[in-house]
Short mmCIF file of C-alpha atoms in Angstrom, two decimals:
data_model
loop_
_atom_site.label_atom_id
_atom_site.label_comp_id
_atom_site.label_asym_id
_atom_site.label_seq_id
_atom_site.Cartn_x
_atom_site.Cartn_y
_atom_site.Cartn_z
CA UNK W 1 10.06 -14.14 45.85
CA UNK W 2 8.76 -13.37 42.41
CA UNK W 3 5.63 -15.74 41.12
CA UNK W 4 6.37 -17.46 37.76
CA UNK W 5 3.88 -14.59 36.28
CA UNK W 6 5.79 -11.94 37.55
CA UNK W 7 9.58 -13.55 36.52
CA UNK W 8 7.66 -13.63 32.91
CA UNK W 9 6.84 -9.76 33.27
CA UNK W 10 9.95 -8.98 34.76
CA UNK W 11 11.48 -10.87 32.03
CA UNK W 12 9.47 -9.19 29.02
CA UNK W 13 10.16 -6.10 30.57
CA UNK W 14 14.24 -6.38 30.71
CA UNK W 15 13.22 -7.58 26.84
CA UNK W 16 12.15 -4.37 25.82
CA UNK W 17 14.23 -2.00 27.95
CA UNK W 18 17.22 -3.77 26.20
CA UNK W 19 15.38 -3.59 22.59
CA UNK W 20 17.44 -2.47 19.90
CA UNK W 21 16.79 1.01 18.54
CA UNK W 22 17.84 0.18 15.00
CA UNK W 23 14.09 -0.64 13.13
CA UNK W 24 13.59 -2.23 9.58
CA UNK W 25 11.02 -3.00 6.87
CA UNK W 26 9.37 -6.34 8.50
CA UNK W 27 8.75 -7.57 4.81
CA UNK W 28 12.88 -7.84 4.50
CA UNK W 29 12.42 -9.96 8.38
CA UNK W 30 9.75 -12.13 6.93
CA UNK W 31 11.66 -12.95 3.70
CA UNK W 32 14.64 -14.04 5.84
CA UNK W 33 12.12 -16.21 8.58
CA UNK W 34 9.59 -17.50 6.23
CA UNK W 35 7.22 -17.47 9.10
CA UNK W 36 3.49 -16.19 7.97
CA UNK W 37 1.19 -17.01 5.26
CA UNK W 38 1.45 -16.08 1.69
CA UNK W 39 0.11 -12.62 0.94
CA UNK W 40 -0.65 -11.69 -2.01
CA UNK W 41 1.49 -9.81 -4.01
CA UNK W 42 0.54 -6.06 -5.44
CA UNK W 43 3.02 -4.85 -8.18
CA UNK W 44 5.13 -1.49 -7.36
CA UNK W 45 6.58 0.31 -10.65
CA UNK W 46 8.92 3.40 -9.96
CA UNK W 47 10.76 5.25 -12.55
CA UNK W 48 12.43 8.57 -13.35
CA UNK W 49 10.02 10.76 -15.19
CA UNK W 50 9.76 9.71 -18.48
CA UNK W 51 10.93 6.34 -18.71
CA UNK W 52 7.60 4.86 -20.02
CA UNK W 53 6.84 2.97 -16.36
CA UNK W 54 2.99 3.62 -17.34
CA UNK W 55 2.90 2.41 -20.37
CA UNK W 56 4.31 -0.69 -18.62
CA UNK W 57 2.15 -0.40 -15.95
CA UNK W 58 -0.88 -0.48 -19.00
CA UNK W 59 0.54 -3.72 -20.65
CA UNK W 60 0.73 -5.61 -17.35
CA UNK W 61 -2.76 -4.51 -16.47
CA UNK W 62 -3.85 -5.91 -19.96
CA UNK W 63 -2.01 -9.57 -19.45
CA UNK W 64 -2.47 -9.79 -16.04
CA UNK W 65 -6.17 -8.79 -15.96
CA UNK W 66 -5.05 -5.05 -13.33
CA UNK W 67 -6.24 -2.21 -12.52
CA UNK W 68 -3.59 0.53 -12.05
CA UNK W 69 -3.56 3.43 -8.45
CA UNK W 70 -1.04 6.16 -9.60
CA UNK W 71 1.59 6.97 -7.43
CA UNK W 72 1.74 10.59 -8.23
CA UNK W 73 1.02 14.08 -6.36
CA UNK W 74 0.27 15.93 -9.21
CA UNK W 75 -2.08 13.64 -11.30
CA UNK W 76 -4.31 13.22 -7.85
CA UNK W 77 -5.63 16.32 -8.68
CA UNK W 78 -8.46 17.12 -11.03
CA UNK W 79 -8.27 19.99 -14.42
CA UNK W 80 -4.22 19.69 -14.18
CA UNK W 81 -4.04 16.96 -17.04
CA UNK W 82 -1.26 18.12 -19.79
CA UNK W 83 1.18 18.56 -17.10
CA UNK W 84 0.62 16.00 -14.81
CA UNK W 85 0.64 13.88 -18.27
CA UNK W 86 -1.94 12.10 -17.03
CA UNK W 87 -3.36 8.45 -19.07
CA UNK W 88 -5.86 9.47 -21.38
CA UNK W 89 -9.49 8.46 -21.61
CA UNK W 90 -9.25 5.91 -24.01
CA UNK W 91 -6.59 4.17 -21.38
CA UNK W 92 -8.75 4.96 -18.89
CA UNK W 93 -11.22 3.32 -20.48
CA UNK W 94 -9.22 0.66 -21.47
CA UNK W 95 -7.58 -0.02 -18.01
CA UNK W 96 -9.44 1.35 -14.66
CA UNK W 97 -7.38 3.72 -12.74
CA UNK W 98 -7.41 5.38 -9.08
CA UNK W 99 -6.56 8.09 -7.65
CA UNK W 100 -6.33 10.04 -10.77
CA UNK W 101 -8.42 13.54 -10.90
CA UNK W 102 -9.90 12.98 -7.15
CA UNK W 103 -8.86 16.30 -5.64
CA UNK W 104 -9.76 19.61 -6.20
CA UNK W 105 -5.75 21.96 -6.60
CA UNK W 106 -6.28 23.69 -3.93
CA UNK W 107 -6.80 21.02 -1.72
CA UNK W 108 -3.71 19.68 0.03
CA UNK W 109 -2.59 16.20 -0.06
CA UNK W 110 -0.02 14.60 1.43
CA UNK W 111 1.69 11.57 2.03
CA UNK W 112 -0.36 10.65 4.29
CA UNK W 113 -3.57 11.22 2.58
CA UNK W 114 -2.22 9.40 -0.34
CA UNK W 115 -1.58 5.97 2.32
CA UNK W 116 -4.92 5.82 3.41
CA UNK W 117 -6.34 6.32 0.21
CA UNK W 118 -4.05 3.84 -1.96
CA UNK W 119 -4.71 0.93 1.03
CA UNK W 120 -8.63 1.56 0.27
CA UNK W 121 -8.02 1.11 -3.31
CA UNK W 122 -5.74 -2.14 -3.00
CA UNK W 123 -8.79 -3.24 -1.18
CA UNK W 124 -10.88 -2.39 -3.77
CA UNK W 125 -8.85 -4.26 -6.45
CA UNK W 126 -7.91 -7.20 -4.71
CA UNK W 127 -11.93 -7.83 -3.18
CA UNK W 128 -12.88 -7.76 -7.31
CA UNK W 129 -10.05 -10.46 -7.75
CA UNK W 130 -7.67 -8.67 -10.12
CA UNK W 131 -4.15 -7.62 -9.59
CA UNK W 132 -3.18 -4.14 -8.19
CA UNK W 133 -0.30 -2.43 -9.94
CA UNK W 134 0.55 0.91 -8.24
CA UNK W 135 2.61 3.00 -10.63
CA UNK W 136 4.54 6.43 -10.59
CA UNK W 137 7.65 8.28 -9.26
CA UNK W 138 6.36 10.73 -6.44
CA UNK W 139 9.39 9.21 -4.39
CA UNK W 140 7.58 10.01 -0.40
CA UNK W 141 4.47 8.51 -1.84
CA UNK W 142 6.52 5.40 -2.72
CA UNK W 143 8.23 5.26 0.46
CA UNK W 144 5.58 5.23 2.35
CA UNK W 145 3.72 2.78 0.43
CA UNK W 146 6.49 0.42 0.83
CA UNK W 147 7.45 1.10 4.49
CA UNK W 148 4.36 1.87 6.37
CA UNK W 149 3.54 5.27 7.99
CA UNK W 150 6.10 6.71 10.16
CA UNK W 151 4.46 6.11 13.46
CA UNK W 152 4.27 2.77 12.91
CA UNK W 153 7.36 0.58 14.33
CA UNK W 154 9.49 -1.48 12.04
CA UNK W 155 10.78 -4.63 13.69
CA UNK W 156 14.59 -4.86 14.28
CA UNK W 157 16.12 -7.76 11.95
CA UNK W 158 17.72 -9.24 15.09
CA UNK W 159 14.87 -9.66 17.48
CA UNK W 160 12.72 -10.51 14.87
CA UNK W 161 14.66 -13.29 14.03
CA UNK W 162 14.86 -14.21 17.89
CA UNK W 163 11.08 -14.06 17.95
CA UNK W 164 10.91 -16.44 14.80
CA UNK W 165 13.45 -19.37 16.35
CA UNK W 166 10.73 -18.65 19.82
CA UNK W 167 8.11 -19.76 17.58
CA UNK W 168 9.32 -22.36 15.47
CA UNK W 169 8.99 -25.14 17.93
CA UNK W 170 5.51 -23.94 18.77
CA UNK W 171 4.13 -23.99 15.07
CA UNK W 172 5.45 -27.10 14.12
CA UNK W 173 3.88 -28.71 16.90
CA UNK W 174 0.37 -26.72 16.76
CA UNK W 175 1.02 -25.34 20.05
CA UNK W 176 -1.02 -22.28 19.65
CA UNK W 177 -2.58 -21.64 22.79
CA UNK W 178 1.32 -21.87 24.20
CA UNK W 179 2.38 -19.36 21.39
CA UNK W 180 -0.19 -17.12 22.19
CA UNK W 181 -0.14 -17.23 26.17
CA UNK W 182 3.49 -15.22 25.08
CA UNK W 183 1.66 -12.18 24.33
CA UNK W 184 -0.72 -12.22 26.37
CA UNK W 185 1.43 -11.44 29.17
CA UNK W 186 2.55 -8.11 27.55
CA UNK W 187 -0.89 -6.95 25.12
CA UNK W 188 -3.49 -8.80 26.43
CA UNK W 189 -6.12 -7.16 23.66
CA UNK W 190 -4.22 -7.65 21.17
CA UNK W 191 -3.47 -11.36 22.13
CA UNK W 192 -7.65 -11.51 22.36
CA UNK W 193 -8.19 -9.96 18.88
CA UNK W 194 -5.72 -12.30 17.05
CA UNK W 195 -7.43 -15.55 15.26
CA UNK W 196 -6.50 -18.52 15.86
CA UNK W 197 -3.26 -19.66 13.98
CA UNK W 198 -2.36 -16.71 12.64
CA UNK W 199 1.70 -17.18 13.31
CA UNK W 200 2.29 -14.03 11.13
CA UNK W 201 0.18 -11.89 12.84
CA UNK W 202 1.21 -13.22 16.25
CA UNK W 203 5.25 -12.70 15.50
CA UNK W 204 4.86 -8.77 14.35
CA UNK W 205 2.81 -8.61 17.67
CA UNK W 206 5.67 -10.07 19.92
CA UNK W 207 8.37 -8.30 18.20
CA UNK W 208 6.71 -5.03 18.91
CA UNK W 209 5.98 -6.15 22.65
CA UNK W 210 9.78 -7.07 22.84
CA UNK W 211 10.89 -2.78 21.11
CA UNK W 212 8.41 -1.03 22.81
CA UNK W 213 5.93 -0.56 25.92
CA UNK W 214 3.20 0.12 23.99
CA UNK W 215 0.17 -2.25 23.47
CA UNK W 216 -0.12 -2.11 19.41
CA UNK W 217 -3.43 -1.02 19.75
CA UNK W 218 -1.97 2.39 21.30
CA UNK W 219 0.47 2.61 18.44
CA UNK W 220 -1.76 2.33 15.86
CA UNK W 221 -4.96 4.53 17.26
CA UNK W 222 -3.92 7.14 14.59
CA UNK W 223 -3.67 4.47 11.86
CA UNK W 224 -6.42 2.06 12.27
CA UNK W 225 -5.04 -0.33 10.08
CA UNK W 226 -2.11 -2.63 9.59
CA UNK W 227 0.62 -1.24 7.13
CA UNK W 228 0.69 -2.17 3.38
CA UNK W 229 3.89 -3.94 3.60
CA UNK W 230 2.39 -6.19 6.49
CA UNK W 231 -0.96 -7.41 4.13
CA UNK W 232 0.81 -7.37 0.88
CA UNK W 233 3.64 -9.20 -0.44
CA UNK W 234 4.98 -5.63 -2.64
CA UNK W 235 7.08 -6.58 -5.23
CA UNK W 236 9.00 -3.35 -5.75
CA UNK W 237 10.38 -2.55 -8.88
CA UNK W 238 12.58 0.70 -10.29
CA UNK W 239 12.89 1.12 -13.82
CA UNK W 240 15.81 2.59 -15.37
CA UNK W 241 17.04 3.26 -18.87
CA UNK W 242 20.29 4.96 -20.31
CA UNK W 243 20.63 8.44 -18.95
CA UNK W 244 21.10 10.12 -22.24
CA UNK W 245 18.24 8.38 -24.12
CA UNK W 246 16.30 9.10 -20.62
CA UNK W 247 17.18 12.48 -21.69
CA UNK W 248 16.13 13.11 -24.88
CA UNK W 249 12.57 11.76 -24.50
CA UNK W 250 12.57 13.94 -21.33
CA UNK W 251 13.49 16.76 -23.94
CA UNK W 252 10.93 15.63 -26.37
CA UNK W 253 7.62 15.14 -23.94
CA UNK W 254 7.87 18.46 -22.38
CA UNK W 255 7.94 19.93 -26.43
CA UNK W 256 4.59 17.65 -26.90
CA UNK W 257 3.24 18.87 -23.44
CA UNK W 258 3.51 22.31 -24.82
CA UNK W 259 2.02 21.34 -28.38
CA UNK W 260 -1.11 19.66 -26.33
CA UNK W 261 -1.54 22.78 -24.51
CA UNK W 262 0.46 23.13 -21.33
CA UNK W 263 0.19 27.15 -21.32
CA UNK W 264 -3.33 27.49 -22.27
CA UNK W 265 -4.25 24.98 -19.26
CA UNK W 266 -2.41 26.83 -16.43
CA UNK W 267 -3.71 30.04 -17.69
CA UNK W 268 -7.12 28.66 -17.84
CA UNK W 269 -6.84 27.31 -14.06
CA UNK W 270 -5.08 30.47 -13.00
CA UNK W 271 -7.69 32.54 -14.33
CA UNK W 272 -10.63 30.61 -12.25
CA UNK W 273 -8.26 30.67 -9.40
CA UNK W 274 -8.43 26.68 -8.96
CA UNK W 275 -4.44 26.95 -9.27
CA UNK W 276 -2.40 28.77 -6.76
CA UNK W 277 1.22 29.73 -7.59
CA UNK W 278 2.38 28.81 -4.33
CA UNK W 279 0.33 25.68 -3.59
CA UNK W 280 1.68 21.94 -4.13
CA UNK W 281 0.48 21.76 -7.57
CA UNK W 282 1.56 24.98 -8.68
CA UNK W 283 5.39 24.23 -7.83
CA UNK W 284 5.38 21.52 -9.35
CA UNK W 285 7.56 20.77 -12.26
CA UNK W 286 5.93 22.32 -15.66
CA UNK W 287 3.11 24.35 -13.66
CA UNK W 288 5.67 26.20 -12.07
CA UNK W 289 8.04 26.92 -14.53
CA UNK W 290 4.67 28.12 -16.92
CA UNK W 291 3.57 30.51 -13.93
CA UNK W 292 6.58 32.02 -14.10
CA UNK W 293 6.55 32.29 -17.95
CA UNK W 294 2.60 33.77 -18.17
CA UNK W 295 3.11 36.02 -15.64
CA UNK W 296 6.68 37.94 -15.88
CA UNK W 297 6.95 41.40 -15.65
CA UNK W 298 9.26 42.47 -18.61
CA UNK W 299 6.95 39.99 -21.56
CA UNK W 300 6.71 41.61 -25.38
CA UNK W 301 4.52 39.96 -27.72
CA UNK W 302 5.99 37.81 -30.30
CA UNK W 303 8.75 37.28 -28.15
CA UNK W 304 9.85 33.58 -29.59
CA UNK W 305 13.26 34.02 -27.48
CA UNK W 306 11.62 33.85 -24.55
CA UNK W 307 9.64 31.07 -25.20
CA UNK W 308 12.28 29.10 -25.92
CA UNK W 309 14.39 30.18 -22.90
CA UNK W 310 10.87 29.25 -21.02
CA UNK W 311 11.14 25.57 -22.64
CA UNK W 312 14.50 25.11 -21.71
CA UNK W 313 13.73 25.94 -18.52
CA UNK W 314 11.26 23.17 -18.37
CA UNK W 315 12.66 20.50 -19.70
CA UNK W 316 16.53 21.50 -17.99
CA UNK W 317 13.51 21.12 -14.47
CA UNK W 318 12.05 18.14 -16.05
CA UNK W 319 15.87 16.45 -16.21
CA UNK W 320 16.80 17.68 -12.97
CA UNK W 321 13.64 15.77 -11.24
CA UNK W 322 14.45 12.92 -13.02
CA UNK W 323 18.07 12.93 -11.15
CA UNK W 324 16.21 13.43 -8.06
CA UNK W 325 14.33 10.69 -8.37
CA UNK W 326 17.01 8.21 -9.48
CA UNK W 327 19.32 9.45 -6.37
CA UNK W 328 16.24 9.00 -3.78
CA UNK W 329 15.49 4.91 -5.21
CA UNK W 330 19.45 4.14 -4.83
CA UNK W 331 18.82 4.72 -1.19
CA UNK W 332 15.53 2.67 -0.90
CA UNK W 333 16.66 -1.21 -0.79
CA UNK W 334 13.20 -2.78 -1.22
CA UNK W 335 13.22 -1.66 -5.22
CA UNK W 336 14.66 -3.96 -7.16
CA UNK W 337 16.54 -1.90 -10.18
CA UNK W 338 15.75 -3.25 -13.73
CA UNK W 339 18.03 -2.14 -16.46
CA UNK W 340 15.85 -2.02 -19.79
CA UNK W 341 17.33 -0.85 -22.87
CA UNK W 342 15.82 2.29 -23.94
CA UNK W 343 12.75 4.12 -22.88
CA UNK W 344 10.88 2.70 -25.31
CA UNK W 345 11.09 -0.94 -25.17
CA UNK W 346 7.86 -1.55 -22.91
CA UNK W 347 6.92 -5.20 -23.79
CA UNK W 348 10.39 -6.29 -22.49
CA UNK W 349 10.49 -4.32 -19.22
CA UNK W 350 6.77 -5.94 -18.91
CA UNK W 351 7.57 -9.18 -19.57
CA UNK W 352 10.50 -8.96 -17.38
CA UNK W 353 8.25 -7.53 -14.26
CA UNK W 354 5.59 -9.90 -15.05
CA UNK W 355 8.01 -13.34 -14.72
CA UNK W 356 9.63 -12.28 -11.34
CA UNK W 357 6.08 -11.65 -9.95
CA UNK W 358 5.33 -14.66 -11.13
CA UNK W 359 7.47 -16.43 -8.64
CA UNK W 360 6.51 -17.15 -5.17
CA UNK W 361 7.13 -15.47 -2.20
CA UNK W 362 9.67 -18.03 -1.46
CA UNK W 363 11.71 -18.36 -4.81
CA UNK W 364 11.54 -14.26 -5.03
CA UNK W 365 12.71 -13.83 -1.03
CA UNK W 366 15.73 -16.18 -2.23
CA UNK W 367 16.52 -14.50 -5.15
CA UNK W 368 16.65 -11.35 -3.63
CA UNK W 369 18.99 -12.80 -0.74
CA UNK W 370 21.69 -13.87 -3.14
CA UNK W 371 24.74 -12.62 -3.57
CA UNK W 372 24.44 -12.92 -7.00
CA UNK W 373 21.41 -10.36 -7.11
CA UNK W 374 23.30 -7.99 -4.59
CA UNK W 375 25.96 -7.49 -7.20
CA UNK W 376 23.69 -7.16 -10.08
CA UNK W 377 21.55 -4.23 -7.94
CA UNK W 378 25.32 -2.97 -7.08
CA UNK W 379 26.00 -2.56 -10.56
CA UNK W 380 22.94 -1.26 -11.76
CA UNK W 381 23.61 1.34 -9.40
CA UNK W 382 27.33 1.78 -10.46
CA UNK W 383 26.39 2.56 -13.82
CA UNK W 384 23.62 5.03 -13.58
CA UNK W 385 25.70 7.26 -11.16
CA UNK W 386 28.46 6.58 -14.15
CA UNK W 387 26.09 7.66 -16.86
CA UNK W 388 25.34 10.77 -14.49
CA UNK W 389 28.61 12.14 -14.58
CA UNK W 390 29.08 11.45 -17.94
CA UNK W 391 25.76 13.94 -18.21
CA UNK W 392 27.65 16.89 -17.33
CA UNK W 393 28.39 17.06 -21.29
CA UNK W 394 24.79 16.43 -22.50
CA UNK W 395 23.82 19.28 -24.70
CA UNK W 396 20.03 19.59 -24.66
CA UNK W 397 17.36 19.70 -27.51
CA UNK W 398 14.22 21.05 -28.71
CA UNK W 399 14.12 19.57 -32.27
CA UNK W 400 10.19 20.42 -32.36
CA UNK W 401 10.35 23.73 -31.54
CA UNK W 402 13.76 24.42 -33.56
CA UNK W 403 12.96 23.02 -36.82
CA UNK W 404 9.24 24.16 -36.77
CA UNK W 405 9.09 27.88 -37.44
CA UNK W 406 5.35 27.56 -37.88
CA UNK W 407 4.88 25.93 -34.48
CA UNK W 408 7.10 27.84 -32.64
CA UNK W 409 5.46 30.92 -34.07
CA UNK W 410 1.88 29.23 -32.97
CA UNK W 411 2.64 27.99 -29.69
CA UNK W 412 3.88 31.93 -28.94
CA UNK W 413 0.79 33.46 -30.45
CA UNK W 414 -0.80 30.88 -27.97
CA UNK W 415 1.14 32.36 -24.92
CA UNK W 416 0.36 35.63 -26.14
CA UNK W 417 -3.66 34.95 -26.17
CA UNK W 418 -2.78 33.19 -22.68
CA UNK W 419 -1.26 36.45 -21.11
CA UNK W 420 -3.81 38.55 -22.59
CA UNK W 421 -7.01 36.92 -20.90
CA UNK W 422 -4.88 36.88 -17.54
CA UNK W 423 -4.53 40.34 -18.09
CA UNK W 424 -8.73 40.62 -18.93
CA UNK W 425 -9.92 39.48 -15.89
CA UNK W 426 -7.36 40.97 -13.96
CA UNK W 427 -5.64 38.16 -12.51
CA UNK W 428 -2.59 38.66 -14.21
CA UNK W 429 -1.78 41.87 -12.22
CA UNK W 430 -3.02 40.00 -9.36
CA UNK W 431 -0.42 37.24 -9.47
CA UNK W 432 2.52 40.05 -10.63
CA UNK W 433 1.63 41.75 -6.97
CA UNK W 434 1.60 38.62 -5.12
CA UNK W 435 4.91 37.24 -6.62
CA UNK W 436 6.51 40.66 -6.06
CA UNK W 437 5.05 40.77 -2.09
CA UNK W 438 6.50 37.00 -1.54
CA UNK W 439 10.19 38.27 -3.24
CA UNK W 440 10.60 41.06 -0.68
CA UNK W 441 8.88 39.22 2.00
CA UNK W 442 9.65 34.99 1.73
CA UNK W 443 7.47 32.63 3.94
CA UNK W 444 10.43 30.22 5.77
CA UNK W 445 10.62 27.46 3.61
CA UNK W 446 9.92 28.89 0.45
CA UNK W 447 12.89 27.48 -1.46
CA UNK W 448 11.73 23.94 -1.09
CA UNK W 449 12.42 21.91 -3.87
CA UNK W 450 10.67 19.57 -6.52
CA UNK W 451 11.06 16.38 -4.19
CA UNK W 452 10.29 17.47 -0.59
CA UNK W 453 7.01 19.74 -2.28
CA UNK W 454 5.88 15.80 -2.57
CA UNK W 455 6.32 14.88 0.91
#
């Protein structure tokens, strides 16, 4: 005969055994439930390169009173500023920013390293009592930000829900120590480290007790922290803009990264060694097309034909990211899509971002459950993969470069200069040996591309 203890165990055991395998963002559970306290909310902006998400990011810092943590792999690391086309120092200045120029290029950093870092510096912001806006487009980065690291479990919709009707009864009538004697039966320590009344806390807790047999305190010993998504109320947000227009500002930054110096700075960092052809930054888009351009083995001076095949190159890579990026954010539901006219027309997309966040966890959970906002994120959808194929005609640009002799002819003199102090310090025969060793002998995995280099 089995004590009333053991039925309980016996009956939180047959609980998780049966658990669904299916696991989902808890922030979409807790929207549906309502159960928790408000958190508060940290702004998410995502964007296809070049669609002006940090100069958005800068004018909602500026009305909201922000600070901004970039969301990028490339601008995390220090000397690689023209091609990561990182803020400048006056916004800097202007607006604090993290995790910009913190690593050295040839130190890794992954996803991972980017989670533990961005948590400390939501911390940061929200202890000084001003808004955090995390901005960029390095798509794992994002992911992760928005559902937790991988080892951590997501709750399954159903069971949460189960958990949440378990509860109900109990909160409305203050019944805490009855809540709480729940898990204790299954995770003791956690049930002991919980404070008092904290329903939110205590429902993730149960609905992990009821997927796994793990105390949490085993599956988080890697983490050490709850997941961003748990703390924070993330309002998510993708920008988008007309692919063609997208386009040709796409077309006409990578012509002003090359005016500010895009060549001279990769030769400069290959030179001192601080950039490594075949490390994260060095693959990434810009850097890598420029490697390949400074150190080819068939260059003439004064060759303005194949500068401009090496600018088509990079902005054809630069357009081809962007793509990417807007095929990876279709697939992640917690970004809501906003439509804004062209690139250019910041205030509105800011204003726009900054009255949705203005709602409360509530109003913006019901918003997002509507139908009415499932079509309009349907549509928005609809038409960018619309404008895509329509893309196949677009006939690329480089006004700049075509109707500017004189800067043409400078920017090659430039290369020129570039390949020349390579070729002084012998790295540049250096980096023609190495590239010719990896062609005849290719390290598995080689041919990544642009958006798993992120990961």
């Amino acid at each position: 005969m089995l004590t009333s203890r053991a039925a309980l165990l016996a009956m939180v055991a047959l609980s998780m055994a049966c658990a669904v395998a299916c696991r989902r963002s808890l922030r979409s559970v807790m929207r549906l439930t309502g159960v928790g306290p408000p958190r508060r909310p940290v702004i998410v902006i995502a964007g296809p390169t070049g669609v002006g998400k940090s100069d958005v990011a800068m004018q909602l810092a500026a009305r909201l009173g922000g600070e901004i943590i970039s969301v990028d792999s490339v601008q995390v690391y220090r000397s690689l500023d023209v091609g990561s086309n990182k803020p400048s120092a006056a916004e800097m200045r202007r607006v604090r920013h993290h995790l910009v120029s913190v690593r050295e290029p040839s130190e890794p950093y992954a996803a991972g390293n980017f989670y533990r870092d961005a948590a400390d510096a939501i911390a940061d912001v929200h202890a000084r009592g001003r808004w955090a806006i995390c901005v960029g487009g390095t798509s794992m980065y994002m992911h992760w930000l928005i559902n937790g690291t991988p080892t951590a479990p997501k709750a399954d919709p159903a069971l949460a829900a189960q958990v949440a009707a378990r509860l109900a009864p109990l909160r409305e009538a203050h019944a805490w120590d009855d809540a709480i004697a729940l898990l204790r039966a299954s995770d003791p320590e956690r049930a002991a480290a919980l404070g008092r009344n904290d329903w939110y806390r205590l429902m993730r807790a149960l609905t992990i007790a009821a997927q796994t047999s793990t105390p949490l305190a085993e599956l988080r010993r890697d983490e050490g922290r709850e997941q961003l998504h748990e703390l924070y109320d993330l309002r998510a947000f993708f920008l988008v803009a007309p692919r063609e227009q997208l386009a040709r500002r796409i077309d006409a930054r990578c012509e002003r990264m090359l005016a500010d110096g895009l060549l001279r700075e990769t030769s400069a960092l290959l030179a001192s060694g601080e950039l490594h052809p075949d490390s994260q930054p060095g693959r990434a888009v810009g850097y890598r097309q420029a490697v390949d351009y400074l150190i080819r083995t068939d260059a003439r001076d004064a060759d303005g034909d194949a500068f401009l095949a090496f600018a088509r190159a990079f902005t054809q890579a630069s357009r081809a990211y962007a793509a990417q990026q807007m095929k990876w954010f279709r697939k992640e539901p917690a970004f809501e899509w906003l439509e804004i006219s062209a690139p250019t027309d910041v205030a509105a997309a800011a204003t726009q971002v900054e009255l949705l966040c203005a709602l409360s966890g509530e109003a913006d959970a019901a918003r997002r459950a509507s139908a009415t906002f499932a079509d309009e994120q349907a549509l928005a959808h609809r038409r960018n993969l619309e404008q895509g194929k329509a893309m196949k005609q677009y006939v690329a640009s480089l006004p700049a470069l075509d109707e500017q002799p004189a800067l043409l002819a400078q920017l090659v003199a430039e290369a020129d200069a570039c390949r020349a102090d390579l070729a002084r310090c012998g790295r540049l025969a250096e980096l023609q040996a190495a590239r010719q060793q990896s062609a005849q002998d290719p390290k598995p995995g080689s041919g990544v591309t642009a958006e798993r280099l992120e990961a």
